[in-house]
Amino acid sequence: MGQSPGDAEVASFPFPQMAAMQRAGGPASTRQSAGMAGSTALLLWGTQLSQLTVDPPWTPVFQSEKVTLMCWGSGVTGSTSWYINGQLWVQKGPHRIHISGYNPGTYQCQGPGAALSPAITVRFLDDWLVLQVPTRVLLEGDELPLRCRAWRNTDVAQVQFFHEQQALGGPSRGGELLLHPLQLQHSGRYHCRAKVKHILTWQDDKSAPVTVAVQELFSVPVLRLEGPAEPPEGDALALGCLSTPSTLRPPPRLQHLFYRDGVVVGGPQDSPQLRLPAVELTHSGKYTCEVRTETASVQKRSAPVTVTVRKVPVSGVSVKVQPAEGQLVEGDRLVLLCSVAAGTGPLSFSWHRQGSAAPLATGPRYELRAAQQRDSGQYHCTATNGDTAATSPSLGVTILVPVAGATITMARTEPSVPVGESLNLSCSVQAGTAPVTFTWLRDGQELGSGPVLSLGTVGPAHAGTYQCQATNRLGSRRVFQVLSPALALSVTQPGSAMAVGLSVSLLLLLLLGAALGWHLWRRRRAAAGKSRGREPTAPPEPQGRPLEPTAPPEAPEDGEVLYTHVVVTERGRGAAPSRSPRGSPRPAPPPEPSVTYAVLPRPHARRRVPSDTYENVP
């Protein structure tokens, strides 16, 4: 059957002093070993590490087997230093050594021009069944092959692997199990169970536990903010995802991703930095970053960092007006604009005028298409973002009403003024925004200024046509003027006034007398016409009724009486008026007129001759 597992094969060492030192249990140079071990903790991947390999690349191995260790430096020639269990073993030795079951332990080497290598543990076991794992350093993302092997490669069956006493799947026919990719949670104690074939029978066997340590490929990232965690709106925000790669192997190429509330906002990218040039309220949230390998076999995410973007307080509120001077004429368009120097939104605006309780309007623009005088006043706007508010300084707006309706007034009702009297003329307007200036004109020539023109003692030189011109203006370019109706002022002497008065009175009397004489003549003429046309027995017509003229009588026939020259006289001129039953005087009836007729005693058929004589017959 050969040598049993209990029989250890004696290993041959190329350098006898190695075995002697191992048996003595002391280092060749304690000071050097301590310094080299300390350098491991300070090592950064800026310096090349020595590479230590094992053949076969498994641990543990059966005690009867030999193991070859090889150390690779930076490529330059030179000696190699060997360390076991942290102590210097050989200071200047070859780059290759052979060890056996007599030299178990943790080995390191330092090749020429390179730093100390990672540690490799080599174990030798005197068992029928062993669980072997790779001797190399295991990092996250690597593969971990587990091999359940019997002494001298005896056949095994119904192999089952365990991690921390938990079965990794069911029994299998093969003797290997591959774990991929490795994670930190794969660290721990492993063992295997199997049926091992002996000469005629199969026996159940269990391996000794093997400890597997999975190292970090890179550290868990830390998310850092460059600036405050509560930046104001509009500020820049920079995020840094910091992770340290393992020094046990050249650093891999890593990808970085950034999340806000679980949603990707940046990456994947090589750069560990994310910059937001101007944050808004929507950028508030919980941020995390993730570092992973290109194959995503290893992924690690940072702890969350809360970012709260705060609103910028409203400040620097100002008002601008169009036109720029804030002065305009009634009917012009008025535009007011509100702006803020600082403050983040959403912003809301309201407009106010002094003396008005309710807001005039909302929004950053307030416009009046046809401003009226009542719109004059002090305006201001208020801006708010919901958290803070600010008010602008007041801005004065003047709505000018052009002058209109200029009139001249004076104490006298007539524009004729006697010489020697004192006279003042006043000018006023029906509409017009102050200040209003007045200019006086006489016969088109400028005479004075002011709302009142004092003429003092009136003389003949003051006679003429007076007007006043009212003026108001908007700034220096817009001038409004209105001219009053003309007032013709005459100046009279005191005597001439009396003569003129008497002349007017005499003229009126003459006109009245002429009218009365004409009226009486008309009545006489009418009465004469009626008397010629009546019969002798015809009753007289009542007084007061006008006598209508009659047509010229035809030639009388023989035997007719011809009357002419009718004289009407009144009767009862002195009778007293009668009274009514109530005692009030009753108007007397009109007196009956008496008529006197003249008879022509000659024959009617004969024509009248100038020698004919007529007389009245009583």
Coordinates of C-alpha atoms in Angstrom, one line a residue, residues 13 17-19 21-23 25-28 33 36-37 52 69 81-91 97 99-110 116-117 119-122 124:
F13 CA 15.8 22.4 2.0
Q17 CA 20.1 27.3 7.9
M18 CA 16.4 27.7 7.1
A19 CA 15.5 24.5 8.9
M21 CA 16.2 28.8 12.2
Q22 CA 12.7 27.3 12.0
R23 CA 13.7 24.8 14.7
G25 CA 12.1 29.5 16.5
G26 CA 13.9 32.8 16.2
P27 CA 14.5 35.2 13.4
A28 CA 17.8 35.9 11.8
S33 CA 11.7 41.6 10.4
M36 CA 9.5 44.8 7.0
A37 CA 6.3 43.8 8.6
L52 CA 4.8 35.1 -4.4
L69 CA 7.6 28.8 -3.4
S81 CA 14.5 37.9 1.3
W82 CA 12.1 35.4 2.8
Y83 CA 9.8 35.8 5.8
I84 CA 7.8 33.2 7.7
N85 CA 5.1 34.1 10.2
G86 CA 6.2 37.8 10.0
Q87 CA 9.9 37.0 10.9
L88 CA 12.9 37.3 8.6
W89 CA 13.8 33.8 7.6
V90 CA 16.5 34.2 4.9
Q91 CA 17.9 37.6 4.2
I97 CA 12.6 27.4 -2.3
I99 CA 9.3 23.3 1.7
S100 CA 7.6 20.2 3.2
G101 CA 5.5 19.3 6.1
Y102 CA 8.2 20.3 8.5
N103 CA 7.8 24.0 7.6
P104 CA 4.1 25.0 7.7
G105 CA 3.3 28.7 8.2
T106 CA 2.6 32.0 6.5
Y107 CA 5.2 33.0 3.9
Q108 CA 6.3 36.4 2.4
C109 CA 9.1 37.4 0.2
Q110 CA 10.8 40.6 -1.1
L116 CA 7.2 42.9 0.4
S117 CA 4.8 40.4 -1.1
A119 CA 1.3 36.6 2.7
I120 CA 0.5 33.1 1.7
T121 CA -0.3 30.4 4.3
V122 CA 0.9 26.8 3.6
F124 CA 0.4 20.4 5.8

